[in-house]
């Protein structure tokens, strides 16, 4: 009974934090959230009056895709507007008044992973980004056997792996909120 009360208290606390951080993460008035293209995303590139140049492309694991006339286009970390402008620039040499549209058909590359003592471990496609609390919520919360003060995030920066500590109990109490970082593509939340 005591474990059930503890799990319920954690779940309510997690929900409260998720709702408050989600409200805080909203863009300011008039602002927009930038989505940056990731490997495995599916894009639709349309060139007006050029049906042979209108096609779906998949962003490869190396972050690029191939496009007729243009060749290789590096897409990772760019917005669809940045990609559109790059394609216009490249195609303008051959098609003077070119009109290009780029849209994201499927977001498949913006993934984070939650493993360990959570109710539903796995990979989660997130748009645009989530923080640690939100990722734990996506994974169904922690189990009764979790060590909430020992959670950490594994992140790769420039080929080096870093360990970012996350004390769930402190964050639930409104302390050390800077630990609740926005997750990046490929981050792994580990719940011991």
mmCIF file of N, CA and C in Angstrom, residues 39-43 56-60 64-66:
data_model
loop_
_atom_site.group_PDB
_atom_site.id
_atom_site.type_symbol
_atom_site.label_atom_id
_atom_site.label_comp_id
_atom_site.label_asym_id
_atom_site.label_seq_id
_atom_site.Cartn_x
_atom_site.Cartn_y
_atom_site.Cartn_z
ATOM 1 N N UNK A 39 18.176 13.074 -39.576
ATOM 2 C CA UNK A 39 18.254 11.857 -40.394
ATOM 3 C C UNK A 39 16.987 11.015 -40.243
ATOM 4 N N UNK A 40 16.561 10.396 -41.316
ATOM 5 C CA UNK A 40 15.362 9.549 -41.419
ATOM 6 C C UNK A 40 14.081 10.334 -41.670
ATOM 7 N N UNK A 41 14.104 11.662 -41.561
ATOM 8 C CA UNK A 41 12.910 12.442 -41.893
ATOM 9 C C UNK A 41 12.612 12.290 -43.383
ATOM 10 N N UNK A 42 11.314 12.341 -43.730
ATOM 11 C CA UNK A 42 10.882 12.274 -45.119
ATOM 12 C C UNK A 42 10.396 13.660 -45.521
ATOM 13 N N UNK A 43 10.988 14.195 -46.589
ATOM 14 C CA UNK A 43 10.656 15.533 -47.067
ATOM 15 C C UNK A 43 9.974 15.457 -48.425
ATOM 16 N N UNK A 56 9.626 13.000 -53.232
ATOM 17 C CA UNK A 56 9.872 12.773 -51.811
ATOM 18 C C UNK A 56 11.326 12.347 -51.661
ATOM 19 N N UNK A 57 11.956 12.850 -50.610
ATOM 20 C CA UNK A 57 13.337 12.449 -50.328
ATOM 21 C C UNK A 57 13.442 12.042 -48.868
ATOM 22 N N UNK A 58 14.304 11.073 -48.603
ATOM 23 C CA UNK A 58 14.565 10.637 -47.233
ATOM 24 C C UNK A 58 15.949 11.127 -46.856
ATOM 25 N N UNK A 59 16.046 11.760 -45.704
ATOM 26 C CA UNK A 59 17.345 12.239 -45.227
ATOM 27 C C UNK A 59 18.124 11.024 -44.722
ATOM 28 N N UNK A 60 19.265 10.793 -45.345
ATOM 29 C CA UNK A 60 20.087 9.632 -45.012
ATOM 30 C C UNK A 60 20.725 9.790 -43.626
ATOM 31 N N UNK A 64 22.293 13.936 -45.316
ATOM 32 C CA UNK A 64 22.098 14.541 -46.636
ATOM 33 C C UNK A 64 21.036 13.778 -47.428
ATOM 34 N N UNK A 65 20.626 14.378 -48.538
ATOM 35 C CA UNK A 65 19.789 13.687 -49.516
ATOM 36 C C UNK A 65 20.252 14.121 -50.901
ATOM 37 N N UNK A 66 19.936 13.283 -51.888
ATOM 38 C CA UNK A 66 20.303 13.589 -53.272
ATOM 39 C C UNK A 66 19.108 14.204 -53.971
#
